[in-house]
Amino acid sequence: MKIYTETFTIKTSRRIQVIKVTEYVEKIVEKSNINEGICHIFTPHATAAIIINEYEPRIVEDYIKWITEIFRPGGGWRHDEIDDNAHAHLASSMIGSGRILPVSKRSLVRGTWQEIMLIELDGPRERRIMVQVLGE
Ligand code: ZN
């Protein structure tokens, strides 16, 4: 089995923001020269998350609305006493820091409307995304 690893960074510009990163990941999968396997996309941060779903302006607004409603920034959380970002930790822990996609014929397997997105939950910051492609 081969493993190919590459990390890239994204500068975010808002507190809660959705950024499409599909193209970055697809280029890495291509470079990996792995034909069949899996691709793990991971962000090593406690206040960011990775999702796979549709990237369309209205649903992107809905992701942000949903995160704000469920995780309530400034909602009286204990951790807000330390650094005012409890909502970001809660959302990151529930949504998840990574996702796995199949790789076949040297490319990512994904549905027409499935894009890979970084969710910034406590920006603006610089975020790292690590991509590991495993297979043959
Ligand atoms: Zn914190």
CSV table of N, CA and C and ligand atoms in Angstrom, one decimal:
chain,number,residue,atom,x,y,z
A,1,MET,N,0.8,-1.2,0.0
A,1,MET,CA,0.0,0.0,0.0
A,1,MET,C,0.9,1.3,0.0
A,2,LYS,N,0.4,2.2,-0.8
A,2,LYS,CA,1.2,3.5,-0.8
A,2,LYS,C,0.4,4.6,0.0
A,3,ILE,N,1.1,5.5,0.6
A,3,ILE,CA,0.5,6.6,1.3
A,3,ILE,C,1.1,7.9,0.8
A,4,TYR,N,0.2,8.8,0.4
A,4,TYR,CA,0.7,10.2,-0.1
A,4,TYR,C,0.1,11.2,0.8
A,5,THR,N,0.9,12.1,1.4
A,5,THR,CA,0.4,13.1,2.3
A,5,THR,C,0.8,14.5,1.8
A,6,GLU,N,-0.2,15.4,1.8
A,6,GLU,CA,0.1,16.8,1.5
A,6,GLU,C,-0.8,17.7,2.4
A,7,THR,N,-0.2,18.9,2.8
A,7,THR,CA,-1.0,19.8,3.6
A,7,THR,C,-1.1,21.2,2.9
A,8,PHE,N,-2.2,21.8,2.9
A,8,PHE,CA,-2.3,23.2,2.3
A,8,PHE,C,-3.0,24.1,3.4
A,9,THR,N,-2.9,25.4,3.2
A,9,THR,CA,-3.5,26.3,4.1
A,9,THR,C,-4.5,27.2,3.4
A,10,ILE,N,-5.5,27.6,4.2
A,10,ILE,CA,-6.5,28.5,3.8
A,10,ILE,C,-6.6,29.7,4.7
A,11,LYS,N,-6.6,30.9,4.2
A,11,LYS,CA,-6.9,32.0,5.1
A,11,LYS,C,-8.3,32.4,5.1
A,12,THR,N,-9.0,32.3,6.2
A,12,THR,CA,-10.4,32.7,6.3
A,12,THR,C,-10.5,34.1,6.6
A,13,SER,N,-11.7,34.7,6.3
A,13,SER,CA,-11.9,36.1,6.5
A,13,SER,C,-13.1,36.5,7.4
A,14,ARG,N,-13.9,35.5,7.8
A,14,ARG,CA,-15.0,35.8,8.6
A,14,ARG,C,-15.1,34.9,9.9
A,15,ARG,N,-15.9,35.2,10.8
A,15,ARG,CA,-16.0,34.4,12.1
A,15,ARG,C,-16.5,33.0,11.7
A,16,ILE,N,-17.7,32.9,11.1
A,16,ILE,CA,-18.2,31.6,10.6
A,16,ILE,C,-18.3,31.7,9.1
A,17,GLN,N,-17.6,30.8,8.4
A,17,GLN,CA,-17.4,30.9,7.0
A,17,GLN,C,-17.3,29.5,6.4
A,18,VAL,N,-17.8,29.3,5.2
A,18,VAL,CA,-17.8,28.1,4.5
A,18,VAL,C,-16.9,28.2,3.2
A,19,ILE,N,-15.9,27.4,3.1
A,19,ILE,CA,-14.9,27.6,2.0
A,19,ILE,C,-14.8,26.3,1.2
A,20,LYS,N,-15.1,26.3,-0.1
A,20,LYS,CA,-15.0,25.1,-0.9
A,20,LYS,C,-13.5,24.8,-1.2
A,21,VAL,N,-13.1,23.5,-0.9
A,21,VAL,CA,-11.7,23.1,-1.1
A,21,VAL,C,-11.5,21.9,-2.0
A,22,THR,N,-12.6,21.6,-2.7
A,22,THR,CA,-12.6,20.4,-3.6
A,22,THR,C,-11.4,20.3,-4.6
A,23,GLU,N,-11.2,21.5,-5.2
A,23,GLU,CA,-10.1,21.5,-6.2
A,23,GLU,C,-8.8,21.2,-5.7
A,24,TYR,N,-8.5,21.7,-4.5
A,24,TYR,CA,-7.2,21.5,-3.8
A,24,TYR,C,-7.0,20.0,-3.6
A,25,VAL,N,-8.1,19.3,-3.1
A,25,VAL,CA,-8.0,17.9,-2.8
A,25,VAL,C,-7.9,17.1,-4.0
A,26,GLU,N,-8.6,17.4,-5.1
A,26,GLU,CA,-8.6,16.7,-6.3
A,26,GLU,C,-7.2,16.7,-6.9
A,27,LYS,N,-6.5,17.9,-6.9
A,27,LYS,CA,-5.2,18.0,-7.4
A,27,LYS,C,-4.2,17.1,-6.6
A,28,ILE,N,-4.4,17.0,-5.3
A,28,ILE,CA,-3.5,16.2,-4.5
A,28,ILE,C,-3.7,14.7,-4.8
A,29,VAL,N,-5.0,14.3,-5.0
A,29,VAL,CA,-5.3,12.9,-5.3
A,29,VAL,C,-4.6,12.6,-6.7
A,30,GLU,N,-4.7,13.5,-7.6
A,30,GLU,CA,-4.1,13.3,-8.9
A,30,GLU,C,-2.6,13.1,-8.8
A,31,LYS,N,-2.0,14.0,-8.0
A,31,LYS,CA,-0.5,13.9,-7.8
A,31,LYS,C,-0.1,12.7,-7.1
A,32,SER,N,-1.0,12.1,-6.3
A,32,SER,CA,-0.6,10.9,-5.4
A,32,SER,C,-0.3,9.7,-6.3
A,33,ASN,N,-0.8,9.7,-7.5
A,33,ASN,CA,-0.6,8.5,-8.4
A,33,ASN,C,-1.2,7.2,-7.8
A,34,ILE,N,-2.1,7.4,-6.9
A,34,ILE,CA,-2.8,6.2,-6.3
A,34,ILE,C,-4.1,6.0,-7.1
A,35,ASN,N,-4.3,4.8,-7.7
A,35,ASN,CA,-5.4,4.5,-8.5
A,35,ASN,C,-6.7,4.2,-7.8
A,36,GLU,N,-6.5,3.3,-6.8
A,36,GLU,CA,-7.7,2.8,-6.0
A,36,GLU,C,-7.3,2.9,-4.5
A,37,GLY,N,-8.2,3.5,-3.7
A,37,GLY,CA,-8.0,3.6,-2.3
A,37,GLY,C,-8.9,4.5,-1.6
A,38,ILE,N,-8.4,5.2,-0.6
A,38,ILE,CA,-9.3,6.2,0.1
A,38,ILE,C,-8.5,7.5,0.3
A,39,CYS,N,-9.2,8.6,0.5
A,39,CYS,CA,-8.7,9.9,0.7
A,39,CYS,C,-9.2,10.4,2.0
A,40,HIS,N,-8.3,10.7,3.0
A,40,HIS,CA,-8.7,11.3,4.2
A,40,HIS,C,-8.4,12.8,4.2
A,41,ILE,N,-9.4,13.6,4.5
A,41,ILE,CA,-9.2,15.1,4.5
A,41,ILE,C,-9.4,15.5,6.0
A,42,PHE,N,-8.4,16.1,6.5
A,42,PHE,CA,-8.4,16.4,8.0
A,42,PHE,C,-7.9,17.8,8.3
A,43,THR,N,-8.6,18.5,9.2
A,43,THR,CA,-8.1,19.8,9.6
A,43,THR,C,-7.7,19.8,11.1
A,44,PRO,N,-6.4,20.0,11.4
A,44,PRO,CA,-5.9,19.9,12.7
A,44,PRO,C,-6.2,21.1,13.6
A,45,HIS,N,-7.5,21.4,13.7
A,45,HIS,CA,-7.9,22.6,14.6
A,45,HIS,C,-9.1,22.2,15.4
A,46,ALA,N,-9.2,22.8,16.6
A,46,ALA,CA,-10.4,22.5,17.5
A,46,ALA,C,-11.6,23.4,17.2
A,47,THR,N,-11.4,24.4,16.3
A,47,THR,CA,-12.5,25.3,16.0
A,47,THR,C,-12.8,25.4,14.5
A,48,ALA,N,-12.6,24.3,13.8
A,48,ALA,CA,-12.9,24.3,12.4
A,48,ALA,C,-13.5,22.9,12.1
A,49,ALA,N,-14.0,22.7,11.0
A,49,ALA,CA,-14.6,21.4,10.6
A,49,ALA,C,-14.6,21.2,9.1
A,50,ILE,N,-14.8,19.9,8.7
A,50,ILE,CA,-14.8,19.6,7.3
A,50,ILE,C,-16.2,18.9,7.0
A,51,ILE,N,-16.8,19.3,5.9
A,51,ILE,CA,-18.1,18.7,5.5
A,51,ILE,C,-18.0,18.3,4.0
A,52,ILE,N,-18.9,17.4,3.6
A,52,ILE,CA,-19.1,17.1,2.2
A,52,ILE,C,-20.5,17.3,1.9
A,53,ASN,N,-20.8,18.3,1.0
A,53,ASN,CA,-22.2,18.5,0.6
A,53,ASN,C,-22.3,19.5,-0.5
A,54,GLU,N,-23.5,20.0,-0.8
A,54,GLU,CA,-23.7,20.9,-1.9
A,54,GLU,C,-23.2,22.3,-1.5
A,55,TYR,N,-22.5,22.9,-2.5
A,55,TYR,CA,-22.0,24.3,-2.3
A,55,TYR,C,-22.8,25.2,-3.2
A,56,GLU,N,-23.8,25.8,-2.7
A,56,GLU,CA,-24.7,26.7,-3.4
A,56,GLU,C,-25.0,27.8,-2.5
A,57,PRO,N,-25.0,29.1,-3.0
A,57,PRO,CA,-25.1,30.2,-2.1
A,57,PRO,C,-26.2,30.2,-1.0
A,58,ARG,N,-27.3,29.7,-1.3
A,58,ARG,CA,-28.4,29.6,-0.3
A,58,ARG,C,-28.2,28.6,0.8
A,59,ILE,N,-27.7,27.4,0.3
A,59,ILE,CA,-27.5,26.3,1.3
A,59,ILE,C,-26.3,26.7,2.2
A,60,VAL,N,-25.3,27.4,1.6
A,60,VAL,CA,-24.2,27.9,2.4
A,60,VAL,C,-24.6,28.8,3.5
A,61,GLU,N,-25.6,29.7,3.1
A,61,GLU,CA,-26.2,30.6,4.2
A,61,GLU,C,-26.9,29.8,5.2
A,62,ASP,N,-27.5,28.7,4.8
A,62,ASP,CA,-28.3,27.8,5.7
A,62,ASP,C,-27.3,27.1,6.6
A,63,TYR,N,-26.1,26.6,6.1
A,63,TYR,CA,-25.2,26.0,7.0
A,63,TYR,C,-24.8,26.9,8.1
A,64,ILE,N,-24.5,28.2,7.8
A,64,ILE,CA,-24.1,29.2,8.8
A,64,ILE,C,-25.2,29.5,9.7
A,65,LYS,N,-26.5,29.6,9.2
A,65,LYS,CA,-27.6,29.8,10.1
A,65,LYS,C,-27.8,28.7,11.0
A,66,TRP,N,-27.7,27.5,10.5
A,66,TRP,CA,-27.9,26.3,11.3
A,66,TRP,C,-26.8,26.2,12.4
A,67,ILE,N,-25.6,26.4,12.1
A,67,ILE,CA,-24.5,26.4,13.1
A,67,ILE,C,-24.8,27.4,14.2
A,68,THR,N,-25.2,28.6,13.7
A,68,THR,CA,-25.4,29.7,14.7
A,68,THR,C,-26.6,29.4,15.6
A,69,GLU,N,-27.7,28.8,15.0
A,69,GLU,CA,-28.8,28.5,15.8
A,69,GLU,C,-28.6,27.3,16.8
A,70,ILE,N,-27.9,26.3,16.3
A,70,ILE,CA,-27.6,25.1,17.2
A,70,ILE,C,-26.6,25.4,18.2
A,71,PHE,N,-25.5,26.0,17.8
A,71,PHE,CA,-24.3,26.2,18.7
A,71,PHE,C,-24.2,27.5,19.4
A,72,ARG,N,-25.1,28.4,19.1
A,72,ARG,CA,-25.3,29.7,19.8
A,72,ARG,C,-24.1,30.4,20.3
A,73,PRO,N,-23.4,31.1,19.4
A,73,PRO,CA,-22.2,31.9,19.8
A,73,PRO,C,-22.7,32.9,20.9
A,74,GLY,N,-21.9,32.9,22.0
A,74,GLY,CA,-22.2,33.8,23.1
A,74,GLY,C,-23.4,33.3,23.9
A,75,GLY,N,-23.7,32.0,23.8
A,75,GLY,CA,-24.9,31.5,24.4
A,75,GLY,C,-24.8,31.1,25.9
A,76,GLY,N,-23.8,31.7,26.6
A,76,GLY,CA,-23.7,31.5,28.0
A,76,GLY,C,-22.9,30.2,28.3
A,77,TRP,N,-22.0,29.8,27.4
A,77,TRP,CA,-21.2,28.6,27.6
A,77,TRP,C,-20.1,28.9,28.6
A,78,ARG,N,-19.7,27.9,29.4
A,78,ARG,CA,-18.6,28.0,30.4
A,78,ARG,C,-17.3,28.4,29.7
A,79,HIS,N,-17.0,27.8,28.6
A,79,HIS,CA,-15.7,28.0,27.9
A,79,HIS,C,-15.6,29.5,27.4
A,80,ASP,N,-16.7,30.2,27.2
A,80,ASP,CA,-16.7,31.6,26.8
A,80,ASP,C,-16.0,32.5,27.9
A,81,GLU,N,-15.9,32.0,29.1
A,81,GLU,CA,-15.2,32.8,30.2
A,81,GLU,C,-13.7,32.8,29.9
A,82,ILE,N,-13.2,31.8,29.1
A,82,ILE,CA,-11.8,31.8,28.8
A,82,ILE,C,-11.5,32.5,27.5
A,83,ASP,N,-12.1,32.1,26.4
A,83,ASP,CA,-11.7,32.7,25.1
A,83,ASP,C,-12.9,32.9,24.1
A,84,ASP,N,-14.1,32.9,24.7
A,84,ASP,CA,-15.2,33.4,23.9
A,84,ASP,C,-15.5,32.6,22.6
A,85,ASN,N,-15.1,31.3,22.6
A,85,ASN,CA,-15.4,30.6,21.3
A,85,ASN,C,-15.9,29.2,21.6
A,86,ALA,N,-16.7,29.0,22.7
A,86,ALA,CA,-17.2,27.7,23.0
A,86,ALA,C,-18.1,27.1,21.8
A,87,HIS,N,-18.8,28.0,21.2
A,87,HIS,CA,-19.7,27.5,20.1
A,87,HIS,C,-18.9,26.8,19.0
A,88,ALA,N,-17.6,27.4,18.8
A,88,ALA,CA,-16.8,26.8,17.7
A,88,ALA,C,-16.2,25.4,18.1
A,89,HIS,N,-15.9,25.2,19.4
A,89,HIS,CA,-15.5,23.9,19.9
A,89,HIS,C,-16.6,22.9,19.8
A,90,LEU,N,-17.8,23.4,20.2
A,90,LEU,CA,-18.9,22.5,20.2
A,90,LEU,C,-19.3,22.0,18.8
A,91,ALA,N,-19.3,23.0,17.8
A,91,ALA,CA,-19.7,22.7,16.4
A,91,ALA,C,-18.6,21.8,15.8
A,92,SER,N,-17.3,22.1,16.1
A,92,SER,CA,-16.2,21.3,15.5
A,92,SER,C,-16.3,19.8,16.0
A,93,SER,N,-16.6,19.7,17.3
A,93,SER,CA,-16.7,18.3,17.9
A,93,SER,C,-17.9,17.5,17.3
A,94,MET,N,-19.0,18.2,17.0
A,94,MET,CA,-20.2,17.5,16.5
A,94,MET,C,-20.1,17.3,15.0
A,95,ILE,N,-19.6,18.3,14.3
A,95,ILE,CA,-19.6,18.2,12.8
A,95,ILE,C,-18.4,17.3,12.4
A,96,GLY,N,-17.3,17.4,13.1
A,96,GLY,CA,-16.1,16.6,12.8
A,96,GLY,C,-15.0,17.3,12.1
A,97,SER,N,-13.7,16.8,12.4
A,97,SER,CA,-12.5,17.4,11.9
A,97,SER,C,-12.1,16.9,10.5
A,98,GLY,N,-12.8,15.8,10.1
A,98,GLY,CA,-12.4,15.2,8.8
A,98,GLY,C,-13.4,14.4,8.2
A,99,ARG,N,-13.1,14.0,6.9
A,99,ARG,CA,-14.0,13.1,6.2
A,99,ARG,C,-13.2,12.2,5.3
A,100,ILE,N,-13.8,11.1,4.9
A,100,ILE,CA,-13.1,10.1,4.1
A,100,ILE,C,-13.9,9.9,2.8
A,101,LEU,N,-13.2,9.9,1.6
A,101,LEU,CA,-13.9,9.7,0.4
A,101,LEU,C,-13.2,8.5,-0.4
A,102,PRO,N,-13.9,7.8,-1.2
A,102,PRO,CA,-13.2,6.7,-2.0
A,102,PRO,C,-12.4,7.4,-3.1
A,103,VAL,N,-11.3,6.7,-3.5
A,103,VAL,CA,-10.6,7.1,-4.7
A,103,VAL,C,-10.6,5.9,-5.6
A,104,SER,N,-11.0,6.2,-6.9
A,104,SER,CA,-11.1,5.2,-7.9
A,104,SER,C,-10.6,5.8,-9.2
A,105,LYS,N,-9.9,5.0,-10.0
A,105,LYS,CA,-9.4,5.5,-11.3
A,105,LYS,C,-8.6,6.8,-11.1
A,106,ARG,N,-7.9,6.9,-10.1
A,106,ARG,CA,-7.0,8.1,-9.8
A,106,ARG,C,-7.8,9.4,-9.6
A,107,SER,N,-9.1,9.2,-9.2
A,107,SER,CA,-9.8,10.5,-8.8
A,107,SER,C,-10.8,10.2,-7.7
A,108,LEU,N,-11.2,11.3,-7.0
A,108,LEU,CA,-12.1,11.2,-5.9
A,108,LEU,C,-13.5,10.7,-6.4
A,109,VAL,N,-14.1,9.9,-5.7
A,109,VAL,CA,-15.5,9.5,-6.0
A,109,VAL,C,-16.4,10.4,-5.2
A,110,ARG,N,-17.2,11.1,-5.9
A,110,ARG,CA,-18.2,12.0,-5.2
A,110,ARG,C,-19.3,12.3,-6.1
A,111,GLY,N,-20.5,12.5,-5.5
A,111,GLY,CA,-21.7,12.8,-6.3
A,111,GLY,C,-21.6,14.2,-7.0
A,112,THR,N,-22.5,14.4,-7.9
A,112,THR,CA,-22.5,15.7,-8.7
A,112,THR,C,-22.5,16.9,-7.8
A,113,TRP,N,-23.3,16.8,-6.7
A,113,TRP,CA,-23.5,17.9,-5.8
A,113,TRP,C,-22.7,17.8,-4.5
A,114,GLN,N,-21.7,16.9,-4.5
A,114,GLN,CA,-20.9,16.8,-3.3
A,114,GLN,C,-19.6,17.5,-3.4
A,115,GLU,N,-19.4,18.6,-2.7
A,115,GLU,CA,-18.2,19.4,-2.6
A,115,GLU,C,-17.6,19.2,-1.3
A,116,ILE,N,-16.3,19.4,-1.2
A,116,ILE,CA,-15.6,19.3,0.1
A,116,ILE,C,-15.4,20.8,0.6
A,117,MET,N,-15.8,21.0,1.8
A,117,MET,CA,-15.8,22.3,2.4
A,117,MET,C,-15.1,22.4,3.8
A,118,LEU,N,-14.3,23.4,4.0
A,118,LEU,CA,-13.8,23.8,5.3
A,118,LEU,C,-14.9,24.7,5.9
A,119,ILE,N,-15.2,24.4,7.2
A,119,ILE,CA,-16.1,25.3,7.9
A,119,ILE,C,-15.2,26.0,9.0
A,120,GLU,N,-15.1,27.3,8.8
A,120,GLU,CA,-14.4,28.1,9.8
A,120,GLU,C,-15.5,28.4,10.8
A,121,LEU,N,-15.1,28.2,12.1
A,121,LEU,CA,-16.1,28.4,13.2
A,121,LEU,C,-15.6,29.6,14.1
A,122,ASP,N,-14.4,30.0,14.0
A,122,ASP,CA,-13.9,31.1,14.9
A,122,ASP,C,-12.8,31.9,14.2
A,123,GLY,N,-13.2,32.4,13.0
A,123,GLY,CA,-12.2,33.1,12.2
A,123,GLY,C,-12.2,34.6,12.6
A,124,PRO,N,-11.5,35.4,11.8
A,124,PRO,CA,-10.6,34.9,10.7
A,124,PRO,C,-9.3,34.4,11.3
A,125,ARG,N,-8.8,33.3,10.6
A,125,ARG,CA,-7.6,32.6,11.0
A,125,ARG,C,-7.0,31.9,9.8
A,126,GLU,N,-5.8,31.4,9.9
A,126,GLU,CA,-5.1,30.6,8.9
A,126,GLU,C,-5.4,29.1,9.3
A,127,ARG,N,-5.9,28.3,8.4
A,127,ARG,CA,-6.3,27.0,8.7
A,127,ARG,C,-5.5,26.0,7.8
A,128,ARG,N,-5.0,24.9,8.4
A,128,ARG,CA,-4.3,23.9,7.7
A,128,ARG,C,-5.3,22.7,7.3
A,129,ILE,N,-5.1,22.2,6.2
A,129,ILE,CA,-5.9,21.0,5.8
A,129,ILE,C,-4.9,19.9,5.3
A,130,MET,N,-4.9,18.8,6.0
A,130,MET,CA,-4.0,17.7,5.6
A,130,MET,C,-4.8,16.7,4.8
A,131,VAL,N,-4.2,16.3,3.7
A,131,VAL,CA,-4.9,15.3,2.8
A,131,VAL,C,-4.0,14.1,2.7
A,132,GLN,N,-4.5,12.9,3.1
A,132,GLN,CA,-3.7,11.6,3.0
A,132,GLN,C,-4.5,10.7,2.0
A,133,VAL,N,-3.8,10.3,1.0
A,133,VAL,CA,-4.3,9.3,0.0
A,133,VAL,C,-3.6,8.0,0.3
A,134,LEU,N,-4.4,7.0,0.5
A,134,LEU,CA,-3.9,5.6,0.8
A,134,LEU,C,-4.5,4.6,-0.2
A,135,GLY,N,-3.6,3.8,-0.7
A,135,GLY,CA,-4.1,2.8,-1.6
A,135,GLY,C,-3.0,2.2,-2.5
A,136,GLU,N,-3.4,1.7,-3.7
A,136,GLU,CA,-2.5,1.1,-4.6
A,136,GLU,C,-2.4,1.9,-5.9
B,1,ZN,ZN,-11.5,28.0,23.0
